[in-house]
Amino acid sequence: MKGSSFTYLLKEGGRNIWVNRMMSLASIGILVSCMLLIGSAILLSINLNGMVNYVENQNEMVAFLEDSADDTLVNAVKSALDQNDNVDSYAFVSREEALERYSEIVPDSLLENLEADKDEVFPLSFRITLKDLSQIEESIAKIESIPGIMQVNAPTNVAETVTGIKRAVYIGGSGIVVILLSVTLIIIANTIKVTVFNRRKEINIMKFVGATDLFIRMPFVVEGILLGVISACIAYLLLWGGYTYLIDYVQTQTATGFSAFLKNLVPFSQVAKQLFASFVTGGVAIGVFGSMIFVRKHLKV
Amino acid sequence: MIRFSNVSKTYDNGTKALRNVDLEIADGEFVFIVGSSGAGKSTLIKLLLREEVPSSGAIEVNGYSVNRLKRRQIPGFRRSLGVVFQDFRLIPTMNVYDNVAFALRVTNVSTRDIRRRVPYILSLVGLASKARCKMNELSGGEQQRVALARALVNNPKLIIADEPTGNIDPELSYEIVDLLNEINKVGTTVLMVTHEHDLVAQFNHRVITINGGSVVADDADWRRR
């Protein structure tokens, strides 16, 4: 294909959008709506997941050391925890710190009885957070097997609940995105089908003056790419504006009692690049493949 | 040259459109194909354009064995023809110039050559002043002249005109056939399908009559019959 023909076909693609502007507008509208729906579902899923992760990170287990534990043993436990893949973080709690924490939550009268050797009452311990709460049972067993660990207290019930919610969010989120994606594909396929059908005479004429299939397809493909990119940009900007506004609004509503959750909402900038890339890739792929498939039917002349 | 050798065409629904047709049209001839509705004229055109393939027999056009063409060879074959349809088949969103230039663009002709060739062809069909007009701004006769310009622009050896006067006024019909006549005088073979006997009678050309899917008459000078 000559350079002049290539330029002509590119121009034709752009011209077709303008000439068939009502259909182009309808296509853009449908593409943008679908992208907004899918984008919103993805953002919702990411945020729900973030909230569950936040709850997950709040759940600590406490590993108590034997009374006889000395610095050597504490260091040995630390290195054993370092080697555990599921340990996200840990903090060593000395007897004094344990007492201090205890004194914050119990009345002074109770502490008076401990006056004699209160520094010796509380055992040394580690407060440990896990990366994956679904593996809590295995992690407890591993930590309990570390020499010097006397007992591990862990919120296994909470862990089970959080793991369940996390799985539900993952399955639900993926399911919604898959359903929306399928609906989107059907709607867009029909839109392209109608667009191509409206121009079947044009395709027929091209065939009779000796145009090759590639020559006929190219303007449709260019059109598909342009509509995909335009729709992706519009959907991205709308989602960006809408989501940022919503986050700002929600985060000012401190009275809701969920302030800790709300502080953990995912900022748009964190997912912006991936979302934009998916929108453009999705839009272009749908435009190109849709045009290729549906023009094909009318090429058999 | 066009050669039909024992060509038959039966459609999937059982309709026998052509039966054992044998005909030969030499380079430079002007031939009218006449016949009533349902005689098989349209099928003949479809076979010539490789829109359909014959059920049996062989077709040769411009050195191409049409019934044996592979899919990728069809565009090349069609570029060797110029086709004019009854319904003009112009692209309504393009102006006169672009409709004609379009036939050159599909053959990878450079923009410079297009700019030289299209105005020349438009002046030949008397539409030089309407180059920027849209199709809905033209009369039926003018639209058919655009279609003729598009058919001519590639300098084809053969022009196939399928009822080119079917959608235009009788007085303009003569103009169109006369234009085809002029084109034929410079050596281009012209095959025109029509059912307008009066129009055919005004020109001294070979007339092939089709009826019931068969060639029933082939007269070198139909007017004198």
Short mmCIF file of C-alpha atoms in Angstrom, two decimals:
data_model
loop_
_atom_site.label_atom_id
_atom_site.label_comp_id
_atom_site.label_asym_id
_atom_site.label_seq_id
_atom_site.Cartn_x
_atom_site.Cartn_y
_atom_site.Cartn_z
CA MET A 1 0.00 0.00 0.00
CA LYS A 2 1.37 3.38 -1.03
CA GLY A 3 1.90 6.19 1.51
CA SER A 4 -0.74 8.33 -0.21
CA SER A 5 -3.29 5.50 0.02
CA PHE A 6 -2.48 4.99 3.69
CA THR A 7 -2.95 8.69 4.42
CA TYR A 8 -6.18 8.64 2.42
CA LEU A 9 -7.54 5.68 4.42
CA LEU A 10 -6.63 7.40 7.71
CA LYS A 11 -8.42 10.55 6.55
CA GLU A 12 -11.40 8.46 5.40
CA GLY A 13 -11.67 6.91 8.87
CA GLY A 14 -11.78 10.37 10.44
CA ARG A 15 -14.16 11.69 7.78
CA ASN A 16 -16.52 8.73 8.28
CA ILE A 17 -16.86 9.65 11.96
CA TRP A 18 -17.96 13.15 11.00
CA VAL A 19 -20.17 12.10 8.08
CA ASN A 20 -21.95 9.48 10.22
CA ARG A 21 -21.84 11.71 13.28
CA MET A 22 -25.14 10.64 14.81
CA MET A 23 -24.09 7.00 14.72
CA SER A 24 -20.61 7.96 15.97
CA LEU A 25 -22.17 9.87 18.86
CA ALA A 26 -24.34 6.87 19.70
CA SER A 27 -21.31 4.58 19.61
CA ILE A 28 -19.29 6.94 21.82
CA GLY A 29 -22.22 7.27 24.23
CA ILE A 30 -22.59 3.51 24.55
CA LEU A 31 -18.84 2.93 24.87
CA VAL A 32 -18.50 5.66 27.51
CA SER A 33 -21.47 4.32 29.51
CA CYS A 34 -20.07 0.81 29.47
CA MET A 35 -16.60 1.98 30.42
CA LEU A 36 -18.04 4.08 33.27
CA LEU A 37 -20.00 1.10 34.59
CA ILE A 38 -17.02 -1.22 34.42
CA GLY A 39 -14.67 1.44 35.84
CA SER A 40 -17.05 2.11 38.75
CA ALA A 41 -17.35 -1.61 39.46
CA ILE A 42 -13.55 -1.94 39.45
CA LEU A 43 -13.12 1.06 41.78
CA LEU A 44 -15.81 -0.25 44.12
CA SER A 45 -14.19 -3.65 44.20
CA ILE A 46 -10.72 -2.18 44.83
CA ASN A 47 -12.07 -0.03 47.69
CA LEU A 48 -14.00 -2.87 49.30
CA ASN A 49 -10.88 -4.95 49.10
CA GLY A 50 -8.87 -2.08 50.63
CA MET A 51 -11.35 -1.81 53.50
CA VAL A 52 -11.19 -5.54 54.18
CA ASN A 53 -7.39 -5.34 54.08
CA TYR A 54 -7.57 -2.50 56.59
CA VAL A 55 -9.67 -4.66 58.93
CA GLU A 56 -7.28 -7.51 58.34
CA ASN A 57 -4.30 -5.37 59.31
CA GLN A 58 -6.01 -4.36 62.56
CA ASN A 59 -6.09 -7.95 63.68
CA GLU A 60 -3.04 -8.82 65.66
CA MET A 61 -2.05 -12.05 67.31
CA VAL A 62 0.02 -12.08 70.47
CA ALA A 63 2.78 -14.63 71.00
CA PHE A 64 3.83 -14.92 74.65
CA LEU A 65 7.36 -15.98 75.53
CA GLU A 66 8.34 -18.34 78.35
CA ASP A 67 9.07 -16.67 81.71
CA SER A 68 12.70 -17.64 81.47
CA ALA A 69 13.18 -15.88 78.13
CA ASP A 70 16.30 -13.75 77.89
CA ASP A 71 17.69 -11.44 75.17
CA THR A 72 19.22 -14.35 73.26
CA LEU A 73 15.89 -16.14 73.09
CA VAL A 74 14.06 -12.93 72.09
CA ASN A 75 16.53 -12.45 69.22
CA ALA A 76 16.10 -16.07 68.17
CA VAL A 77 12.31 -15.61 68.06
CA LYS A 78 12.74 -12.39 66.07
CA SER A 79 14.83 -14.13 63.43
CA ALA A 80 12.31 -17.01 63.30
CA LEU A 81 9.52 -14.46 62.70
CA ASP A 82 11.63 -12.75 60.03
CA GLN A 83 11.82 -16.05 58.17
CA ASN A 84 8.06 -16.62 58.29
CA ASP A 85 6.61 -15.61 54.88
CA ASN A 86 3.15 -14.85 56.23
CA VAL A 87 4.30 -12.45 58.95
CA ASP A 88 3.65 -8.91 57.80
CA SER A 89 5.07 -7.11 60.85
CA TYR A 90 5.76 -7.71 64.50
CA ALA A 91 6.54 -5.63 67.57
CA PHE A 92 8.31 -6.80 70.66
CA VAL A 93 6.46 -5.94 73.89
CA SER A 94 8.59 -5.80 77.07
CA ARG A 95 7.17 -6.54 80.51
CA GLU A 96 7.10 -2.79 81.25
CA GLU A 97 5.21 -1.98 78.08
CA ALA A 98 2.74 -4.78 78.80
CA LEU A 99 2.11 -3.37 82.23
CA GLU A 100 1.70 0.10 80.81
CA ARG A 101 -0.91 -1.12 78.32
CA TYR A 102 -2.66 -3.10 81.00
CA SER A 103 -2.77 -0.10 83.31
CA GLU A 104 -4.50 1.88 80.63
CA ILE A 105 -7.45 -0.48 80.57
CA VAL A 106 -7.88 -1.64 84.18
CA PRO A 107 -8.68 0.41 87.30
CA ASP A 108 -5.79 1.45 89.52
CA SER A 109 -7.28 -0.51 92.45
CA LEU A 110 -6.59 -3.75 90.67
CA LEU A 111 -3.02 -2.74 89.97
CA GLU A 112 -2.37 -2.02 93.65
CA ASN A 113 -2.52 -5.74 94.38
CA LEU A 114 0.31 -6.26 91.91
CA GLU A 115 2.44 -3.57 93.54
CA ALA A 116 5.04 -5.97 94.96
CA ASP A 117 6.37 -7.49 91.75
CA LYS A 118 4.28 -5.92 89.10
CA ASP A 119 7.23 -5.72 86.71
CA GLU A 120 7.45 -9.49 86.72
CA VAL A 121 3.76 -10.32 86.25
CA PHE A 122 3.49 -9.82 82.51
CA PRO A 123 5.38 -12.09 80.17
CA LEU A 124 7.45 -10.87 77.24
CA SER A 125 5.46 -10.99 74.03
CA PHE A 126 5.34 -10.20 70.31
CA ARG A 127 2.39 -8.51 68.67
CA ILE A 128 2.24 -9.97 65.18
CA THR A 129 0.18 -9.04 62.10
CA LEU A 130 -0.19 -11.49 59.24
CA LYS A 131 -0.21 -10.90 55.51
CA ASP A 132 -2.88 -13.45 54.73
CA LEU A 133 -5.46 -14.14 57.41
CA SER A 134 -6.78 -17.19 55.56
CA GLN A 135 -3.58 -18.98 56.61
CA ILE A 136 -3.97 -18.07 60.26
CA GLU A 137 -4.16 -21.68 61.53
CA GLU A 138 -0.94 -22.69 59.79
CA SER A 139 0.76 -19.50 60.97
CA ILE A 140 -0.29 -20.07 64.59
CA ALA A 141 1.11 -23.61 64.45
CA LYS A 142 4.39 -22.38 62.99
CA ILE A 143 4.78 -19.60 65.54
CA GLU A 144 3.90 -21.92 68.42
CA SER A 145 6.61 -24.28 67.28
CA ILE A 146 9.30 -21.58 67.63
CA PRO A 147 11.42 -22.52 70.70
CA GLY A 148 10.69 -20.13 73.57
CA ILE A 149 7.08 -19.38 72.55
CA MET A 150 4.76 -20.38 75.36
CA GLN A 151 1.36 -19.50 73.91
CA VAL A 152 -0.23 -17.74 70.93
CA ASN A 153 -3.50 -15.82 71.27
CA ALA A 154 -5.11 -15.15 67.91
CA PRO A 155 -8.55 -13.86 66.80
CA THR A 156 -9.30 -16.90 64.64
CA ASN A 157 -13.04 -16.14 64.43
CA VAL A 158 -12.42 -12.62 63.16
CA ALA A 159 -9.88 -14.02 60.72
CA GLU A 160 -12.41 -16.45 59.31
CA THR A 161 -15.02 -13.69 58.89
CA VAL A 162 -12.56 -11.32 57.24
CA THR A 163 -11.33 -14.06 54.90
CA GLY A 164 -14.94 -14.85 53.98
CA ILE A 165 -15.74 -11.21 53.24
CA LYS A 166 -12.56 -10.89 51.21
CA ARG A 167 -13.46 -13.92 49.11
CA ALA A 168 -17.01 -12.62 48.65
CA VAL A 169 -15.72 -9.19 47.54
CA TYR A 170 -13.32 -10.85 45.10
CA ILE A 171 -15.91 -13.22 43.63
CA GLY A 172 -18.69 -10.60 43.64
CA GLY A 173 -16.44 -7.89 42.14
CA SER A 174 -15.07 -10.19 39.44
CA GLY A 175 -18.58 -11.47 38.69
CA ILE A 176 -20.00 -7.97 38.29
CA VAL A 177 -17.10 -6.92 36.05
CA VAL A 178 -17.48 -10.07 33.91
CA ILE A 179 -21.26 -9.56 33.57
CA LEU A 180 -20.82 -5.88 32.68
CA LEU A 181 -18.08 -6.77 30.23
CA SER A 182 -20.31 -9.34 28.52
CA VAL A 183 -23.24 -6.92 28.32
CA THR A 184 -20.87 -4.24 27.00
CA LEU A 185 -19.56 -6.55 24.29
CA ILE A 186 -23.07 -7.47 23.17
CA ILE A 187 -24.21 -3.81 23.06
CA ILE A 188 -21.08 -2.65 21.26
CA ALA A 189 -21.19 -5.57 18.81
CA ASN A 190 -24.75 -4.57 17.92
CA THR A 191 -23.79 -0.91 17.56
CA ILE A 192 -20.97 -1.78 15.16
CA LYS A 193 -23.27 -4.18 13.33
CA VAL A 194 -25.83 -1.39 12.79
CA THR A 195 -23.08 1.06 11.73
CA VAL A 196 -21.70 -1.38 9.18
CA PHE A 197 -25.20 -2.37 8.00
CA ASN A 198 -26.03 1.30 7.34
CA ARG A 199 -23.01 1.47 5.09
CA ARG A 200 -23.37 -1.85 3.32
CA LYS A 201 -24.13 -0.10 0.01
CA GLU A 202 -20.90 1.85 0.31
CA ILE A 203 -19.00 -1.42 0.90
CA ASN A 204 -20.78 -2.98 -2.08
CA ILE A 205 -19.76 -0.07 -4.32
CA MET A 206 -16.17 -0.35 -3.15
CA LYS A 207 -16.16 -4.03 -4.07
CA PHE A 208 -17.41 -3.31 -7.60
CA VAL A 209 -14.76 -0.71 -8.34
CA GLY A 210 -12.10 -3.26 -7.39
CA ALA A 211 -11.23 -2.32 -3.81
CA THR A 212 -9.39 -5.01 -1.88
CA ASP A 213 -10.83 -6.26 1.40
CA LEU A 214 -8.01 -4.50 3.29
CA PHE A 215 -8.77 -1.20 1.56
CA ILE A 216 -12.45 -1.47 2.53
CA ARG A 217 -11.71 -2.49 6.10
CA MET A 218 -9.06 0.11 6.86
CA PRO A 219 -11.35 3.17 7.24
CA PHE A 220 -13.66 1.12 9.49
CA VAL A 221 -10.69 0.02 11.60
CA VAL A 222 -9.36 3.59 11.83
CA GLU A 223 -12.86 4.70 12.79
CA GLY A 224 -13.00 1.96 15.44
CA ILE A 225 -9.64 3.04 16.87
CA LEU A 226 -10.61 6.73 16.95
CA LEU A 227 -14.02 6.05 18.55
CA GLY A 228 -12.35 3.74 21.08
CA VAL A 229 -9.73 6.33 22.04
CA ILE A 230 -12.23 9.22 22.20
CA SER A 231 -14.60 7.14 24.36
CA ALA A 232 -11.75 6.01 26.63
CA CYS A 233 -10.65 9.63 27.19
CA ILE A 234 -14.19 10.81 27.96
CA ALA A 235 -14.90 7.86 30.28
CA TYR A 236 -11.57 8.37 32.05
CA LEU A 237 -12.17 12.09 32.64
CA LEU A 238 -15.74 11.51 33.86
CA LEU A 239 -14.66 8.73 36.20
CA TRP A 240 -11.76 10.80 37.47
CA GLY A 241 -13.96 13.83 38.16
CA GLY A 242 -16.81 11.81 39.64
CA TYR A 243 -14.65 9.61 41.81
CA THR A 244 -12.49 12.46 43.13
CA TYR A 245 -15.60 14.46 43.97
CA LEU A 246 -17.16 11.47 45.72
CA ILE A 247 -14.01 10.73 47.75
CA ASP A 248 -13.72 14.38 48.82
CA TYR A 249 -17.39 14.44 49.79
CA VAL A 250 -17.33 11.15 51.69
CA GLN A 251 -14.15 11.99 53.57
CA THR A 252 -15.69 15.20 54.91
CA GLN A 253 -18.55 13.18 56.42
CA THR A 254 -16.65 12.37 59.64
CA ALA A 255 -19.83 11.81 61.61
CA THR A 256 -20.50 8.54 59.86
CA GLY A 257 -18.24 6.63 62.23
CA PHE A 258 -16.30 5.09 59.39
CA SER A 259 -13.57 7.71 59.33
CA ALA A 260 -10.87 5.07 59.70
CA PHE A 261 -12.22 3.23 56.65
CA LEU A 262 -12.69 6.40 54.66
CA LYS A 263 -9.09 7.43 55.18
CA ASN A 264 -8.16 4.21 53.47
CA LEU A 265 -10.16 4.85 50.27
CA VAL A 266 -7.97 4.34 47.22
CA PRO A 267 -7.00 7.68 45.63
CA PHE A 268 -7.74 7.89 41.90
CA SER A 269 -4.07 8.55 41.10
CA GLN A 270 -3.25 5.07 42.39
CA VAL A 271 -5.34 3.35 39.69
CA ALA A 272 -5.39 6.10 37.05
CA LYS A 273 -2.71 4.70 34.72
CA GLN A 274 -4.08 1.14 34.76
CA LEU A 275 -7.66 2.35 34.25
CA PHE A 276 -6.72 4.62 31.35
CA ALA A 277 -4.62 1.89 29.75
CA SER A 278 -7.47 -0.64 30.11
CA PHE A 279 -10.03 1.81 28.72
CA VAL A 280 -7.91 2.68 25.68
CA THR A 281 -6.90 -0.95 25.06
CA GLY A 282 -10.48 -2.16 25.52
CA GLY A 283 -11.97 0.62 23.37
CA VAL A 284 -9.46 0.16 20.56
CA ALA A 285 -9.68 -3.66 20.65
CA ILE A 286 -13.48 -3.59 20.52
CA GLY A 287 -13.44 -1.00 17.72
CA VAL A 288 -10.89 -2.85 15.64
CA PHE A 289 -12.14 -6.42 16.07
CA GLY A 290 -15.79 -5.40 15.89
CA SER A 291 -15.21 -3.59 12.59
CA MET A 292 -13.12 -6.45 11.20
CA ILE A 293 -15.74 -9.06 12.06
CA PHE A 294 -18.86 -7.23 10.94
CA VAL A 295 -17.42 -5.73 7.74
CA ARG A 296 -16.36 -9.25 6.74
CA LYS A 297 -19.98 -10.29 6.26
CA HIS A 298 -20.51 -7.60 3.61
CA LEU A 299 -17.27 -8.32 1.79
CA LYS A 300 -18.57 -11.52 0.26
CA VAL A 301 -19.65 -9.92 -3.01
CA MET B 1 -13.08 -10.12 -25.17
CA ILE B 2 -16.04 -11.84 -23.53
CA ARG B 3 -16.71 -15.53 -24.06
CA PHE B 4 -19.50 -17.59 -22.49
CA SER B 5 -19.08 -21.32 -23.17
CA ASN B 6 -22.13 -23.42 -22.43
CA VAL B 7 -22.89 -21.41 -19.28
CA SER B 8 -25.81 -22.38 -17.03
CA LYS B 9 -26.80 -20.92 -13.72
CA THR B 10 -29.25 -22.49 -11.30
CA TYR B 11 -29.80 -20.72 -7.98
CA ASP B 12 -30.06 -22.55 -4.65
CA ASN B 13 -33.86 -22.23 -4.72
CA GLY B 14 -33.96 -24.18 -8.00
CA THR B 15 -34.52 -21.21 -10.35
CA LYS B 16 -32.81 -21.85 -13.68
CA ALA B 17 -31.65 -18.35 -14.65
CA LEU B 18 -29.39 -19.22 -17.58
CA ARG B 19 -29.37 -22.34 -19.76
CA ASN B 20 -26.41 -23.38 -21.92
CA VAL B 21 -25.51 -19.85 -23.01
CA ASP B 22 -22.82 -19.55 -25.69
CA LEU B 23 -21.76 -16.10 -26.78
CA GLU B 24 -18.69 -14.25 -27.87
CA ILE B 25 -18.13 -10.49 -27.92
CA ALA B 26 -14.98 -9.23 -29.60
CA ASP B 27 -12.80 -6.34 -28.40
CA GLY B 28 -14.14 -2.97 -29.51
CA GLU B 29 -17.73 -4.12 -30.07
CA PHE B 30 -20.84 -2.34 -28.79
CA VAL B 31 -23.46 -4.90 -27.83
CA PHE B 32 -26.96 -4.46 -26.46
CA ILE B 33 -28.38 -7.31 -24.38
CA VAL B 34 -32.15 -7.13 -24.41
CA GLY B 35 -34.85 -9.19 -22.82
CA SER B 36 -37.92 -8.91 -20.64
CA SER B 37 -37.92 -9.06 -16.85
CA GLY B 38 -36.77 -12.41 -15.55
CA ALA B 39 -35.13 -13.29 -18.89
CA GLY B 40 -31.72 -13.74 -17.25
CA LYS B 41 -30.08 -10.38 -18.03
CA SER B 42 -29.23 -9.61 -14.39
CA THR B 43 -27.77 -13.06 -13.85
CA LEU B 44 -25.62 -12.57 -16.93
CA ILE B 45 -24.26 -9.32 -15.44
CA LYS B 46 -23.71 -10.95 -12.04
CA LEU B 47 -21.70 -13.70 -13.69
CA LEU B 48 -19.70 -11.16 -15.70
CA LEU B 49 -18.82 -9.24 -12.53
CA ARG B 50 -18.05 -12.44 -10.61
CA GLU B 51 -20.83 -11.62 -8.17
CA GLU B 52 -22.07 -15.13 -8.88
CA VAL B 53 -20.34 -18.20 -10.28
CA PRO B 54 -21.90 -20.36 -13.01
CA SER B 55 -23.31 -23.76 -12.12
CA SER B 56 -21.62 -25.11 -15.24
CA GLY B 57 -19.67 -23.81 -18.21
CA ALA B 58 -16.82 -21.31 -18.49
CA ILE B 59 -16.64 -17.51 -18.68
CA GLU B 60 -13.70 -15.54 -20.00
CA VAL B 61 -13.53 -11.75 -19.67
CA ASN B 62 -10.53 -9.55 -20.53
CA GLY B 63 -8.27 -12.60 -20.42
CA TYR B 64 -9.50 -13.65 -16.97
CA SER B 65 -11.06 -17.06 -16.51
CA VAL B 66 -13.82 -15.55 -14.37
CA ASN B 67 -15.32 -18.75 -12.96
CA ARG B 68 -11.88 -19.85 -11.75
CA LEU B 69 -10.86 -16.60 -10.08
CA LYS B 70 -9.59 -16.87 -6.53
CA ARG B 71 -11.04 -14.44 -4.01
CA ARG B 72 -7.86 -12.36 -3.88
CA GLN B 73 -7.84 -12.05 -7.71
CA ILE B 74 -11.34 -10.55 -7.90
CA PRO B 75 -10.35 -6.90 -7.14
CA GLY B 76 -7.72 -6.99 -9.91
CA PHE B 77 -10.26 -8.40 -12.37
CA ARG B 78 -12.89 -5.79 -11.50
CA ARG B 79 -10.37 -2.99 -12.02
CA SER B 80 -10.13 -4.09 -15.65
CA LEU B 81 -13.84 -3.27 -16.08
CA GLY B 82 -15.98 -0.20 -15.79
CA VAL B 83 -19.46 -0.81 -14.45
CA VAL B 84 -22.52 1.41 -14.61
CA PHE B 85 -25.63 0.39 -12.68
CA GLN B 86 -29.26 1.36 -13.04
CA ASP B 87 -29.30 2.74 -9.48
CA PHE B 88 -26.00 4.63 -10.08
CA ARG B 89 -24.41 3.20 -6.88
CA LEU B 90 -22.66 6.43 -5.97
CA ILE B 91 -21.51 7.18 -2.44
CA PRO B 92 -23.95 9.85 -1.26
CA THR B 93 -21.59 11.29 1.37
CA MET B 94 -18.92 12.04 -1.26
CA ASN B 95 -18.99 14.81 -3.84
CA VAL B 96 -18.74 14.24 -7.61
CA TYR B 97 -14.94 14.54 -7.67
CA ASP B 98 -14.43 12.09 -4.79
CA ASN B 99 -16.87 9.56 -6.22
CA VAL B 100 -14.83 9.45 -9.42
CA ALA B 101 -11.44 9.69 -7.68
CA PHE B 102 -12.47 6.81 -5.46
CA ALA B 103 -12.11 4.30 -8.32
CA LEU B 104 -8.51 5.46 -8.76
CA ARG B 105 -7.72 5.49 -5.06
CA VAL B 106 -8.58 1.82 -4.69
CA THR B 107 -5.98 1.06 -7.35
CA ASN B 108 -3.22 2.94 -5.48
CA VAL B 109 -2.96 5.73 -8.07
CA SER B 110 -0.95 8.68 -6.75
CA THR B 111 -2.74 11.84 -5.63
CA ARG B 112 -0.96 13.77 -8.38
CA ASP B 113 -2.32 11.48 -11.09
CA ILE B 114 -5.79 11.58 -9.54
CA ARG B 115 -5.75 15.38 -9.68
CA ARG B 116 -4.86 15.20 -13.35
CA ARG B 117 -7.18 12.39 -14.44
CA VAL B 118 -10.45 13.17 -12.61
CA PRO B 119 -11.04 16.70 -13.99
CA TYR B 120 -10.30 15.38 -17.50
CA ILE B 121 -12.89 12.58 -17.19
CA LEU B 122 -15.43 14.95 -15.63
CA SER B 123 -15.04 17.30 -18.57
CA LEU B 124 -15.59 14.34 -20.94
CA VAL B 125 -18.98 13.62 -19.38
CA GLY B 126 -19.81 17.32 -19.12
CA LEU B 127 -19.65 17.64 -15.34
CA ALA B 128 -16.50 19.72 -14.88
CA SER B 129 -18.45 22.55 -13.28
CA LYS B 130 -20.18 20.21 -10.80
CA ALA B 131 -17.08 18.59 -9.33
CA ARG B 132 -17.82 19.82 -5.78
CA CYS B 133 -21.54 19.02 -5.85
CA LYS B 134 -23.04 16.37 -3.60
CA MET B 135 -25.15 13.59 -5.13
CA ASN B 136 -28.43 15.01 -3.84
CA GLU B 137 -27.72 18.22 -5.77
CA LEU B 138 -27.63 16.37 -9.12
CA SER B 139 -30.39 15.16 -11.46
CA GLY B 140 -30.74 11.47 -12.34
CA GLY B 141 -29.01 12.02 -15.69
CA GLU B 142 -26.13 13.85 -14.03
CA GLN B 143 -25.75 11.12 -11.43
CA GLN B 144 -25.56 8.51 -14.18
CA ARG B 145 -22.88 10.59 -15.88
CA VAL B 146 -20.90 10.59 -12.62
CA ALA B 147 -21.26 6.80 -12.55
CA LEU B 148 -20.07 6.70 -16.15
CA ALA B 149 -17.10 8.93 -15.29
CA ARG B 150 -16.22 6.58 -12.45
CA ALA B 151 -16.44 3.60 -14.80
CA LEU B 152 -14.19 5.34 -17.33
CA VAL B 153 -11.57 6.83 -15.05
CA ASN B 154 -9.47 3.66 -14.87
CA ASN B 155 -9.35 3.49 -18.66
CA PRO B 156 -11.00 0.04 -18.78
CA LYS B 157 -11.06 -2.19 -21.84
CA LEU B 158 -14.69 -3.07 -21.18
CA ILE B 159 -17.68 -1.07 -19.92
CA ILE B 160 -20.64 -3.04 -18.58
CA ALA B 161 -23.78 -0.94 -18.31
CA ASP B 162 -26.67 -2.58 -16.47
CA GLU B 163 -29.87 -0.74 -17.48
CA PRO B 164 -28.06 2.63 -17.27
CA THR B 165 -31.11 4.49 -18.52
CA GLY B 166 -33.62 2.76 -16.30
CA ASN B 167 -33.86 5.58 -13.77
CA ILE B 168 -33.63 8.61 -15.99
CA ASP B 169 -35.86 10.58 -18.34
CA PRO B 170 -36.20 9.25 -21.94
CA GLU B 171 -34.59 12.37 -23.44
CA LEU B 172 -31.58 11.98 -21.16
CA SER B 173 -31.39 8.25 -21.95
CA TYR B 174 -30.29 8.98 -25.48
CA GLU B 175 -27.52 11.25 -24.15
CA ILE B 176 -26.17 8.48 -21.95
CA VAL B 177 -26.15 5.86 -24.72
CA ASP B 178 -24.62 8.41 -27.07
CA LEU B 179 -21.88 8.98 -24.52
CA LEU B 180 -21.28 5.23 -24.38
CA ASN B 181 -21.23 5.25 -28.17
CA GLU B 182 -18.47 7.88 -28.17
CA ILE B 183 -16.50 5.85 -25.66
CA ASN B 184 -16.87 2.79 -27.90
CA LYS B 185 -15.53 4.74 -30.88
CA VAL B 186 -12.15 5.08 -29.17
CA GLY B 187 -11.88 1.29 -28.84
CA THR B 188 -13.57 0.45 -25.53
CA THR B 189 -15.87 -2.57 -25.65
CA VAL B 190 -19.36 -1.70 -24.39
CA LEU B 191 -21.94 -4.18 -23.18
CA MET B 192 -25.25 -2.58 -22.33
CA VAL B 193 -28.18 -4.41 -20.82
CA THR B 194 -31.56 -2.80 -21.41
CA HIS B 195 -35.21 -3.52 -22.06
CA GLU B 196 -35.82 -0.25 -23.94
CA HIS B 197 -36.24 -1.42 -27.53
CA ASP B 198 -36.91 2.09 -28.80
CA LEU B 199 -33.58 3.28 -27.49
CA VAL B 200 -31.76 0.27 -29.00
CA ALA B 201 -33.37 0.99 -32.33
CA GLN B 202 -31.71 4.40 -32.47
CA PHE B 203 -28.22 2.88 -32.62
CA ASN B 204 -26.74 0.58 -35.19
CA HIS B 205 -25.21 -2.09 -32.96
CA ARG B 206 -25.29 -5.82 -32.35
CA VAL B 207 -28.25 -6.94 -30.23
CA ILE B 208 -28.36 -10.18 -28.25
CA THR B 209 -31.84 -11.17 -27.08
CA ILE B 210 -32.26 -13.35 -24.02
CA ASN B 211 -35.45 -15.11 -23.12
CA GLY B 212 -36.08 -17.77 -20.49
CA GLY B 213 -32.36 -17.92 -19.71
CA SER B 214 -31.29 -18.70 -23.29
CA VAL B 215 -29.94 -16.61 -26.14
CA VAL B 216 -32.81 -16.54 -28.62
CA ALA B 217 -31.43 -14.03 -31.11
CA ASP B 218 -28.03 -12.52 -31.93
CA ASP B 219 -28.37 -9.90 -34.64
CA ALA B 220 -25.46 -7.87 -35.93
CA ASP B 221 -27.87 -5.20 -37.12
CA TRP B 222 -31.08 -5.43 -35.13
CA ARG B 223 -32.45 -2.14 -36.46
CA ARG B 224 -32.73 -3.47 -40.00
CA ARG B 225 -34.77 -6.51 -39.00
#
